[in-house]
Amino acid sequence: NNEDTISEINFKQKFELKQLDFKYESRKSNTLNDISLTIKKGERVGIVGTTGSGKSTLLDIIISLLEPNNGLIKIDDTVVFNSERKDIDKSLILGWRSLIAYVPQSIFLTDASIKENIAFIDNLQNINIENVKNCAEQASLSGFIESLPQGYDTLVGERGFQLSGGQIQRLGIARALYKKCPILVLDEATSALDNNTEQKIIESINSLSKDLTIITV
Ligand code: ATP
Ligand code: MG
Protein backbone atom coordinates (compact mmCIF):
# COMPACT_ATOMS: atom_id res chain seq x y z
CA ASN A 1 0.00 0.00 0.00
CA ASN A 2 1.70 3.14 -1.24
CA GLU A 3 0.01 5.22 1.42
CA ASP A 4 1.55 3.33 4.31
CA THR A 5 4.32 5.24 5.99
CA ILE A 6 7.69 3.57 6.27
CA SER A 7 10.00 4.20 9.20
CA GLU A 8 13.64 4.25 8.37
CA ILE A 9 15.41 1.41 10.15
CA ASN A 10 19.10 1.65 10.71
CA PHE A 11 20.42 -1.91 10.61
CA LYS A 12 23.82 -1.72 12.29
CA GLN A 13 24.68 -4.91 14.11
CA LYS A 14 22.23 -7.77 14.17
CA PHE A 15 18.69 -8.93 13.85
CA GLU A 16 17.05 -11.45 16.11
CA LEU A 17 14.14 -13.81 15.97
CA LYS A 18 13.00 -14.95 19.40
CA GLN A 19 10.82 -17.96 20.17
CA LEU A 20 8.81 -17.77 17.00
CA ASP A 21 5.88 -20.07 16.34
CA PHE A 22 4.00 -20.07 13.09
CA LYS A 23 0.89 -21.92 12.01
CA TYR A 24 -0.84 -21.72 8.62
CA GLU A 25 -4.53 -21.19 9.23
CA SER A 26 -5.51 -24.27 7.25
CA ARG A 27 -3.12 -26.49 9.22
CA LYS A 28 -3.75 -28.31 12.46
CA SER A 29 -0.27 -27.93 13.91
CA ASN A 30 2.53 -25.39 13.81
CA THR A 31 4.84 -25.30 10.79
CA LEU A 32 7.53 -23.55 12.86
CA ASN A 33 8.09 -24.13 16.56
CA ASP A 34 10.19 -22.08 18.94
CA ILE A 35 12.63 -20.65 16.40
CA SER A 36 15.29 -18.38 17.83
CA LEU A 37 18.23 -17.09 15.87
CA THR A 38 20.53 -14.12 15.62
CA ILE A 39 22.06 -12.98 12.36
CA LYS A 40 24.81 -10.41 12.46
CA LYS A 41 25.25 -7.74 9.84
CA GLY A 42 27.55 -9.00 7.09
CA GLU A 43 27.03 -12.65 7.95
CA ARG A 44 26.28 -15.21 5.26
CA VAL A 45 23.87 -17.75 6.66
CA GLY A 46 22.57 -20.97 5.15
CA ILE A 47 19.27 -22.57 6.09
CA VAL A 48 19.17 -26.32 5.48
CA GLY A 49 16.33 -28.80 5.84
CA THR A 50 14.25 -31.46 4.13
CA THR A 51 11.51 -30.54 1.71
CA GLY A 52 8.42 -29.25 3.49
CA SER A 53 10.30 -28.59 6.72
CA GLY A 54 9.46 -24.87 6.69
CA LYS A 55 12.48 -23.12 5.15
CA SER A 56 10.47 -20.90 2.78
CA THR A 57 8.01 -20.20 5.59
CA LEU A 58 10.86 -19.03 7.80
CA LEU A 59 12.11 -16.75 5.02
CA ASP A 60 8.59 -15.35 4.58
CA ILE A 61 8.67 -14.42 8.27
CA ILE A 62 12.15 -12.93 8.03
CA ILE A 63 11.07 -10.73 5.13
CA SER A 64 7.81 -9.99 6.99
CA LEU A 65 5.35 -11.33 4.47
CA LEU A 66 4.00 -13.66 7.15
CA GLU A 67 3.33 -12.71 10.73
CA PRO A 68 4.35 -15.19 13.44
CA ASN A 69 1.70 -16.36 15.93
CA ASN A 70 4.14 -16.03 18.79
CA GLY A 71 7.51 -14.45 19.21
CA LEU A 72 9.50 -11.35 18.70
CA ILE A 73 11.56 -9.78 15.91
CA LYS A 74 14.22 -7.28 16.80
CA ILE A 75 16.56 -5.16 14.68
CA ASP A 76 19.47 -4.00 16.85
CA ASP A 77 17.58 -2.56 19.84
CA THR A 78 14.32 -1.91 18.03
CA VAL A 79 11.49 -4.39 18.41
CA VAL A 80 9.67 -4.39 15.07
CA PHE A 81 7.30 -7.22 15.93
CA ASN A 82 6.06 -8.65 19.20
CA SER A 83 3.11 -11.03 19.23
CA GLU A 84 2.16 -9.75 22.67
CA ARG A 85 2.16 -6.11 21.70
CA LYS A 86 -0.06 -5.37 18.76
CA ASP A 87 0.40 -1.62 19.21
CA ILE A 88 3.87 -1.58 17.64
CA ASP A 89 3.90 0.85 14.76
CA LYS A 90 3.48 -1.05 11.47
CA SER A 91 5.76 1.44 9.75
CA LEU A 92 8.70 -0.23 11.51
CA ILE A 93 8.15 -3.62 9.93
CA LEU A 94 7.71 -1.88 6.58
CA GLY A 95 11.02 -0.14 7.20
CA TRP A 96 12.62 -3.50 7.84
CA ARG A 97 11.06 -4.94 4.68
CA SER A 98 12.49 -2.10 2.63
CA LEU A 99 16.02 -3.22 3.55
CA ILE A 100 15.56 -6.66 2.03
CA ALA A 101 15.94 -7.96 -1.51
CA TYR A 102 14.39 -11.37 -1.94
CA VAL A 103 14.80 -14.01 -4.61
CA PRO A 104 11.82 -16.35 -4.20
CA GLN A 105 11.80 -20.03 -5.04
CA SER A 106 9.75 -19.28 -8.14
CA ILE A 107 10.22 -16.00 -9.95
CA PHE A 108 7.36 -13.99 -11.30
CA LEU A 109 7.94 -12.39 -14.70
CA THR A 110 5.81 -9.53 -15.95
CA ASP A 111 4.87 -9.22 -19.63
CA ALA A 112 7.51 -6.59 -20.30
CA SER A 113 11.09 -6.22 -21.46
CA ILE A 114 14.07 -7.85 -19.78
CA LYS A 115 15.26 -4.50 -18.50
CA GLU A 116 11.87 -3.75 -16.95
CA ASN A 117 11.85 -7.19 -15.38
CA ILE A 118 15.26 -6.59 -13.82
CA ALA A 119 14.51 -3.06 -12.63
CA PHE A 120 10.99 -4.12 -11.66
CA ILE A 121 10.44 -1.42 -9.05
CA ASP A 122 11.00 1.46 -11.44
CA ASN A 123 8.88 2.74 -14.25
CA LEU A 124 10.45 2.75 -17.67
CA GLN A 125 11.74 6.34 -17.48
CA ASN A 126 13.54 5.74 -14.20
CA ILE A 127 15.44 2.61 -15.16
CA ASN A 128 19.14 2.90 -14.55
CA ILE A 129 20.40 0.88 -17.50
CA GLU A 130 23.98 0.77 -16.24
CA ASN A 131 22.77 -0.75 -13.00
CA VAL A 132 20.61 -3.23 -14.96
CA LYS A 133 23.65 -4.30 -16.99
CA ASN A 134 25.91 -4.64 -13.95
CA CYS A 135 23.38 -6.78 -12.15
CA ALA A 136 22.82 -8.97 -15.21
CA GLU A 137 26.58 -9.41 -15.37
CA GLN A 138 26.80 -10.39 -11.69
CA ALA A 139 23.99 -12.88 -12.24
CA SER A 140 25.82 -14.41 -15.26
CA LEU A 141 22.99 -13.38 -17.55
CA SER A 142 24.49 -10.55 -19.58
CA GLY A 143 26.06 -12.78 -22.24
CA PHE A 144 22.73 -14.40 -22.99
CA ILE A 145 20.83 -11.09 -23.07
CA GLU A 146 23.37 -9.50 -25.38
CA SER A 147 23.05 -12.44 -27.77
CA LEU A 148 19.35 -11.66 -28.29
CA PRO A 149 18.55 -9.45 -31.31
CA GLN A 150 16.71 -6.97 -29.12
CA GLY A 151 18.97 -7.33 -26.10
CA TYR A 152 17.63 -5.72 -22.95
CA ASP A 153 14.48 -4.66 -24.82
CA THR A 154 13.45 -8.26 -25.54
CA LEU A 155 9.94 -8.93 -24.30
CA VAL A 156 9.61 -11.81 -21.85
CA GLY A 157 6.85 -13.22 -19.66
CA GLU A 158 3.76 -15.14 -20.68
CA ARG A 159 3.35 -13.42 -24.03
CA GLY A 160 7.03 -12.82 -24.75
CA PHE A 161 10.22 -14.76 -25.29
CA GLN A 162 10.27 -18.02 -23.37
CA LEU A 163 13.17 -18.19 -20.94
CA SER A 164 14.55 -21.41 -19.46
CA GLY A 165 14.17 -22.11 -15.74
CA GLY A 166 17.80 -21.21 -15.13
CA GLN A 167 17.54 -17.98 -17.12
CA ILE A 168 14.49 -16.99 -15.08
CA GLN A 169 16.36 -17.72 -11.85
CA ARG A 170 19.28 -15.57 -12.95
CA LEU A 171 16.87 -12.80 -13.88
CA GLY A 172 15.44 -13.07 -10.37
CA ILE A 173 18.92 -12.70 -8.89
CA ALA A 174 19.69 -9.71 -11.12
CA ARG A 175 16.39 -8.15 -10.01
CA ALA A 176 17.29 -8.57 -6.35
CA LEU A 177 20.77 -7.12 -6.88
CA TYR A 178 19.31 -4.11 -8.71
CA LYS A 179 17.58 -3.02 -5.50
CA LYS A 180 20.94 -2.58 -3.75
CA CYS A 181 19.53 -3.56 -0.37
CA PRO A 182 21.73 -4.34 2.65
CA ILE A 183 20.09 -7.76 3.10
CA LEU A 184 19.79 -10.38 0.40
CA VAL A 185 17.52 -13.39 0.91
CA LEU A 186 17.73 -16.29 -1.54
CA ASP A 187 15.35 -19.25 -1.56
CA GLU A 188 17.06 -22.02 -3.56
CA ALA A 189 17.79 -19.31 -6.09
CA THR A 190 20.29 -21.39 -8.05
CA SER A 191 18.54 -24.77 -7.96
CA ALA A 192 17.93 -24.85 -11.73
CA LEU A 193 21.51 -23.97 -12.68
CA ASP A 194 24.39 -26.24 -13.60
CA ASN A 195 27.23 -26.41 -11.08
CA ASN A 196 29.60 -24.12 -13.01
CA THR A 197 27.07 -21.32 -13.45
CA GLU A 198 25.94 -21.70 -9.85
CA GLN A 199 29.53 -21.44 -8.65
CA LYS A 200 30.11 -18.31 -10.76
CA ILE A 201 27.06 -16.58 -9.35
CA ILE A 202 27.87 -17.54 -5.77
CA GLU A 203 31.36 -16.13 -6.23
CA SER A 204 30.07 -12.88 -7.69
CA ILE A 205 27.52 -12.52 -4.88
CA ASN A 206 30.16 -13.30 -2.27
CA SER A 207 32.40 -10.62 -3.72
CA LEU A 208 29.76 -7.91 -3.18
CA SER A 209 30.14 -5.54 -0.21
CA LYS A 210 31.34 -7.14 3.03
CA ASP A 211 28.47 -5.41 4.81
CA LEU A 212 25.88 -7.23 2.74
CA THR A 213 24.00 -9.78 4.87
CA ILE A 214 22.99 -12.89 2.94
CA ILE A 215 20.51 -15.55 3.98
CA THR A 216 20.27 -18.55 1.69
CA VAL A 217 18.13 -21.66 1.65
P1 ATP B 1 10.90 -27.03 -0.01
O1 ATP B 1 12.30 -27.48 0.30
O2 ATP B 1 10.11 -28.08 -0.71
O3 ATP B 1 10.84 -25.69 -0.68
P2 ATP B 1 10.24 -25.77 2.56
O4 ATP B 1 11.15 -26.25 3.63
O5 ATP B 1 10.52 -24.46 1.94
O6 ATP B 1 10.13 -26.91 1.43
P3 ATP B 1 7.66 -24.63 3.20
O7 ATP B 1 7.28 -24.19 1.85
O8 ATP B 1 8.07 -23.60 4.19
O9 ATP B 1 8.75 -25.79 3.17
O10 ATP B 1 6.42 -25.43 3.79
C1 ATP B 1 6.41 -25.94 5.12
C2 ATP B 1 5.10 -26.64 5.38
O11 ATP B 1 4.05 -25.70 5.37
C3 ATP B 1 4.73 -27.71 4.36
O12 ATP B 1 4.16 -28.78 5.03
C4 ATP B 1 3.72 -27.01 3.47
O13 ATP B 1 2.78 -27.93 2.95
C5 ATP B 1 3.05 -26.04 4.41
N1 ATP B 1 2.61 -24.83 3.71
C6 ATP B 1 3.37 -24.01 2.95
N2 ATP B 1 2.66 -22.96 2.49
C7 ATP B 1 1.42 -23.12 2.98
C8 ATP B 1 0.20 -22.39 2.88
N3 ATP B 1 0.14 -21.24 2.19
N4 ATP B 1 -0.89 -22.86 3.53
C9 ATP B 1 -0.85 -24.00 4.24
N5 ATP B 1 0.26 -24.75 4.38
C10 ATP B 1 1.37 -24.33 3.77
MG1 MG C 1 10.86 -23.83 -0.03
CSV table of C-alpha atoms and ligand atoms in Angstrom, one decimal:
chain,number,residue,atom,x,y,z
A,1,ASN,CA,0.0,0.0,0.0
A,2,ASN,CA,1.7,3.1,-1.2
A,3,GLU,CA,0.0,5.2,1.4
A,4,ASP,CA,1.6,3.3,4.3
A,5,THR,CA,4.3,5.2,6.0
A,6,ILE,CA,7.7,3.6,6.3
A,7,SER,CA,10.0,4.2,9.2
A,8,GLU,CA,13.6,4.3,8.4
A,9,ILE,CA,15.4,1.4,10.1
A,10,ASN,CA,19.1,1.6,10.7
A,11,PHE,CA,20.4,-1.9,10.6
A,12,LYS,CA,23.8,-1.7,12.3
A,13,GLN,CA,24.7,-4.9,14.1
A,14,LYS,CA,22.2,-7.8,14.2
A,15,PHE,CA,18.7,-8.9,13.9
A,16,GLU,CA,17.1,-11.4,16.1
A,17,LEU,CA,14.1,-13.8,16.0
A,18,LYS,CA,13.0,-15.0,19.4
A,19,GLN,CA,10.8,-18.0,20.2
A,20,LEU,CA,8.8,-17.8,17.0
A,21,ASP,CA,5.9,-20.1,16.3
A,22,PHE,CA,4.0,-20.1,13.1
A,23,LYS,CA,0.9,-21.9,12.0
A,24,TYR,CA,-0.8,-21.7,8.6
A,25,GLU,CA,-4.5,-21.2,9.2
A,26,SER,CA,-5.5,-24.3,7.2
A,27,ARG,CA,-3.1,-26.5,9.2
A,28,LYS,CA,-3.7,-28.3,12.5
A,29,SER,CA,-0.3,-27.9,13.9
A,30,ASN,CA,2.5,-25.4,13.8
A,31,THR,CA,4.8,-25.3,10.8
A,32,LEU,CA,7.5,-23.6,12.9
A,33,ASN,CA,8.1,-24.1,16.6
A,34,ASP,CA,10.2,-22.1,18.9
A,35,ILE,CA,12.6,-20.6,16.4
A,36,SER,CA,15.3,-18.4,17.8
A,37,LEU,CA,18.2,-17.1,15.9
A,38,THR,CA,20.5,-14.1,15.6
A,39,ILE,CA,22.1,-13.0,12.4
A,40,LYS,CA,24.8,-10.4,12.5
A,41,LYS,CA,25.2,-7.7,9.8
A,42,GLY,CA,27.6,-9.0,7.1
A,43,GLU,CA,27.0,-12.6,8.0
A,44,ARG,CA,26.3,-15.2,5.3
A,45,VAL,CA,23.9,-17.7,6.7
A,46,GLY,CA,22.6,-21.0,5.1
A,47,ILE,CA,19.3,-22.6,6.1
A,48,VAL,CA,19.2,-26.3,5.5
A,49,GLY,CA,16.3,-28.8,5.8
A,50,THR,CA,14.2,-31.5,4.1
A,51,THR,CA,11.5,-30.5,1.7
A,52,GLY,CA,8.4,-29.2,3.5
A,53,SER,CA,10.3,-28.6,6.7
A,54,GLY,CA,9.5,-24.9,6.7
A,55,LYS,CA,12.5,-23.1,5.1
A,56,SER,CA,10.5,-20.9,2.8
A,57,THR,CA,8.0,-20.2,5.6
A,58,LEU,CA,10.9,-19.0,7.8
A,59,LEU,CA,12.1,-16.7,5.0
A,60,ASP,CA,8.6,-15.3,4.6
A,61,ILE,CA,8.7,-14.4,8.3
A,62,ILE,CA,12.2,-12.9,8.0
A,63,ILE,CA,11.1,-10.7,5.1
A,64,SER,CA,7.8,-10.0,7.0
A,65,LEU,CA,5.4,-11.3,4.5
A,66,LEU,CA,4.0,-13.7,7.2
A,67,GLU,CA,3.3,-12.7,10.7
A,68,PRO,CA,4.4,-15.2,13.4
A,69,ASN,CA,1.7,-16.4,15.9
A,70,ASN,CA,4.1,-16.0,18.8
A,71,GLY,CA,7.5,-14.4,19.2
A,72,LEU,CA,9.5,-11.3,18.7
A,73,ILE,CA,11.6,-9.8,15.9
A,74,LYS,CA,14.2,-7.3,16.8
A,75,ILE,CA,16.6,-5.2,14.7
A,76,ASP,CA,19.5,-4.0,16.8
A,77,ASP,CA,17.6,-2.6,19.8
A,78,THR,CA,14.3,-1.9,18.0
A,79,VAL,CA,11.5,-4.4,18.4
A,80,VAL,CA,9.7,-4.4,15.1
A,81,PHE,CA,7.3,-7.2,15.9
A,82,ASN,CA,6.1,-8.6,19.2
A,83,SER,CA,3.1,-11.0,19.2
A,84,GLU,CA,2.2,-9.8,22.7
A,85,ARG,CA,2.2,-6.1,21.7
A,86,LYS,CA,-0.1,-5.4,18.8
A,87,ASP,CA,0.4,-1.6,19.2
A,88,ILE,CA,3.9,-1.6,17.6
A,89,ASP,CA,3.9,0.8,14.8
A,90,LYS,CA,3.5,-1.0,11.5
A,91,SER,CA,5.8,1.4,9.8
A,92,LEU,CA,8.7,-0.2,11.5
A,93,ILE,CA,8.2,-3.6,9.9
A,94,LEU,CA,7.7,-1.9,6.6
A,95,GLY,CA,11.0,-0.1,7.2
A,96,TRP,CA,12.6,-3.5,7.8
A,97,ARG,CA,11.1,-4.9,4.7
A,98,SER,CA,12.5,-2.1,2.6
A,99,LEU,CA,16.0,-3.2,3.5
A,100,ILE,CA,15.6,-6.7,2.0
A,101,ALA,CA,15.9,-8.0,-1.5
A,102,TYR,CA,14.4,-11.4,-1.9
A,103,VAL,CA,14.8,-14.0,-4.6
A,104,PRO,CA,11.8,-16.4,-4.2
A,105,GLN,CA,11.8,-20.0,-5.0
A,106,SER,CA,9.7,-19.3,-8.1
A,107,ILE,CA,10.2,-16.0,-9.9
A,108,PHE,CA,7.4,-14.0,-11.3
A,109,LEU,CA,7.9,-12.4,-14.7
A,110,THR,CA,5.8,-9.5,-16.0
A,111,ASP,CA,4.9,-9.2,-19.6
A,112,ALA,CA,7.5,-6.6,-20.3
A,113,SER,CA,11.1,-6.2,-21.5
A,114,ILE,CA,14.1,-7.9,-19.8
A,115,LYS,CA,15.3,-4.5,-18.5
A,116,GLU,CA,11.9,-3.8,-17.0
A,117,ASN,CA,11.8,-7.2,-15.4
A,118,ILE,CA,15.3,-6.6,-13.8
A,119,ALA,CA,14.5,-3.1,-12.6
A,120,PHE,CA,11.0,-4.1,-11.7
A,121,ILE,CA,10.4,-1.4,-9.0
A,122,ASP,CA,11.0,1.5,-11.4
A,123,ASN,CA,8.9,2.7,-14.3
A,124,LEU,CA,10.5,2.8,-17.7
A,125,GLN,CA,11.7,6.3,-17.5
A,126,ASN,CA,13.5,5.7,-14.2
A,127,ILE,CA,15.4,2.6,-15.2
A,128,ASN,CA,19.1,2.9,-14.6
A,129,ILE,CA,20.4,0.9,-17.5
A,130,GLU,CA,24.0,0.8,-16.2
A,131,ASN,CA,22.8,-0.8,-13.0
A,132,VAL,CA,20.6,-3.2,-15.0
A,133,LYS,CA,23.6,-4.3,-17.0
A,134,ASN,CA,25.9,-4.6,-14.0
A,135,CYS,CA,23.4,-6.8,-12.2
A,136,ALA,CA,22.8,-9.0,-15.2
A,137,GLU,CA,26.6,-9.4,-15.4
A,138,GLN,CA,26.8,-10.4,-11.7
A,139,ALA,CA,24.0,-12.9,-12.2
A,140,SER,CA,25.8,-14.4,-15.3
A,141,LEU,CA,23.0,-13.4,-17.5
A,142,SER,CA,24.5,-10.6,-19.6
A,143,GLY,CA,26.1,-12.8,-22.2
A,144,PHE,CA,22.7,-14.4,-23.0
A,145,ILE,CA,20.8,-11.1,-23.1
A,146,GLU,CA,23.4,-9.5,-25.4
A,147,SER,CA,23.0,-12.4,-27.8
A,148,LEU,CA,19.4,-11.7,-28.3
A,149,PRO,CA,18.5,-9.5,-31.3
A,150,GLN,CA,16.7,-7.0,-29.1
A,151,GLY,CA,19.0,-7.3,-26.1
A,152,TYR,CA,17.6,-5.7,-22.9
A,153,ASP,CA,14.5,-4.7,-24.8
A,154,THR,CA,13.5,-8.3,-25.5
A,155,LEU,CA,9.9,-8.9,-24.3
A,156,VAL,CA,9.6,-11.8,-21.9
A,157,GLY,CA,6.8,-13.2,-19.7
A,158,GLU,CA,3.8,-15.1,-20.7
A,159,ARG,CA,3.4,-13.4,-24.0
A,160,GLY,CA,7.0,-12.8,-24.8
A,161,PHE,CA,10.2,-14.8,-25.3
A,162,GLN,CA,10.3,-18.0,-23.4
A,163,LEU,CA,13.2,-18.2,-20.9
A,164,SER,CA,14.5,-21.4,-19.5
A,165,GLY,CA,14.2,-22.1,-15.7
A,166,GLY,CA,17.8,-21.2,-15.1
A,167,GLN,CA,17.5,-18.0,-17.1
A,168,ILE,CA,14.5,-17.0,-15.1
A,169,GLN,CA,16.4,-17.7,-11.8
A,170,ARG,CA,19.3,-15.6,-12.9
A,171,LEU,CA,16.9,-12.8,-13.9
A,172,GLY,CA,15.4,-13.1,-10.4
A,173,ILE,CA,18.9,-12.7,-8.9
A,174,ALA,CA,19.7,-9.7,-11.1
A,175,ARG,CA,16.4,-8.1,-10.0
A,176,ALA,CA,17.3,-8.6,-6.3
A,177,LEU,CA,20.8,-7.1,-6.9
A,178,TYR,CA,19.3,-4.1,-8.7
A,179,LYS,CA,17.6,-3.0,-5.5
A,180,LYS,CA,20.9,-2.6,-3.7
A,181,CYS,CA,19.5,-3.6,-0.4
A,182,PRO,CA,21.7,-4.3,2.6
A,183,ILE,CA,20.1,-7.8,3.1
A,184,LEU,CA,19.8,-10.4,0.4
A,185,VAL,CA,17.5,-13.4,0.9
A,186,LEU,CA,17.7,-16.3,-1.5
A,187,ASP,CA,15.3,-19.3,-1.6
A,188,GLU,CA,17.1,-22.0,-3.6
A,189,ALA,CA,17.8,-19.3,-6.1
A,190,THR,CA,20.3,-21.4,-8.1
A,191,SER,CA,18.5,-24.8,-8.0
A,192,ALA,CA,17.9,-24.8,-11.7
A,193,LEU,CA,21.5,-24.0,-12.7
A,194,ASP,CA,24.4,-26.2,-13.6
A,195,ASN,CA,27.2,-26.4,-11.1
A,196,ASN,CA,29.6,-24.1,-13.0
A,197,THR,CA,27.1,-21.3,-13.5
A,198,GLU,CA,25.9,-21.7,-9.9
A,199,GLN,CA,29.5,-21.4,-8.6
A,200,LYS,CA,30.1,-18.3,-10.8
A,201,ILE,CA,27.1,-16.6,-9.4
A,202,ILE,CA,27.9,-17.5,-5.8
A,203,GLU,CA,31.4,-16.1,-6.2
A,204,SER,CA,30.1,-12.9,-7.7
A,205,ILE,CA,27.5,-12.5,-4.9
A,206,ASN,CA,30.2,-13.3,-2.3
A,207,SER,CA,32.4,-10.6,-3.7
A,208,LEU,CA,29.8,-7.9,-3.2
A,209,SER,CA,30.1,-5.5,-0.2
A,210,LYS,CA,31.3,-7.1,3.0
A,211,ASP,CA,28.5,-5.4,4.8
A,212,LEU,CA,25.9,-7.2,2.7
A,213,THR,CA,24.0,-9.8,4.9
A,214,ILE,CA,23.0,-12.9,2.9
A,215,ILE,CA,20.5,-15.6,4.0
A,216,THR,CA,20.3,-18.6,1.7
A,217,VAL,CA,18.1,-21.7,1.7
B,1,ATP,P1,10.9,-27.0,0.0
B,1,ATP,O1,12.3,-27.5,0.3
B,1,ATP,O2,10.1,-28.1,-0.7
B,1,ATP,O3,10.8,-25.7,-0.7
B,1,ATP,P2,10.2,-25.8,2.6
B,1,ATP,O4,11.2,-26.2,3.6
B,1,ATP,O5,10.5,-24.5,1.9
B,1,ATP,O6,10.1,-26.9,1.4
B,1,ATP,P3,7.7,-24.6,3.2
B,1,ATP,O7,7.3,-24.2,1.8
B,1,ATP,O8,8.1,-23.6,4.2
B,1,ATP,O9,8.7,-25.8,3.2
B,1,ATP,O10,6.4,-25.4,3.8
B,1,ATP,C1,6.4,-25.9,5.1
B,1,ATP,C2,5.1,-26.6,5.4
B,1,ATP,O11,4.0,-25.7,5.4
B,1,ATP,C3,4.7,-27.7,4.4
B,1,ATP,O12,4.2,-28.8,5.0
B,1,ATP,C4,3.7,-27.0,3.5
B,1,ATP,O13,2.8,-27.9,3.0
B,1,ATP,C5,3.1,-26.0,4.4
B,1,ATP,N1,2.6,-24.8,3.7
B,1,ATP,C6,3.4,-24.0,2.9
B,1,ATP,N2,2.7,-23.0,2.5
B,1,ATP,C7,1.4,-23.1,3.0
B,1,ATP,C8,0.2,-22.4,2.9
B,1,ATP,N3,0.1,-21.2,2.2
B,1,ATP,N4,-0.9,-22.9,3.5
B,1,ATP,C9,-0.8,-24.0,4.2
B,1,ATP,N5,0.3,-24.7,4.4
B,1,ATP,C10,1.4,-24.3,3.8
B,2,MG,MG,10.9,-23.8,0.0
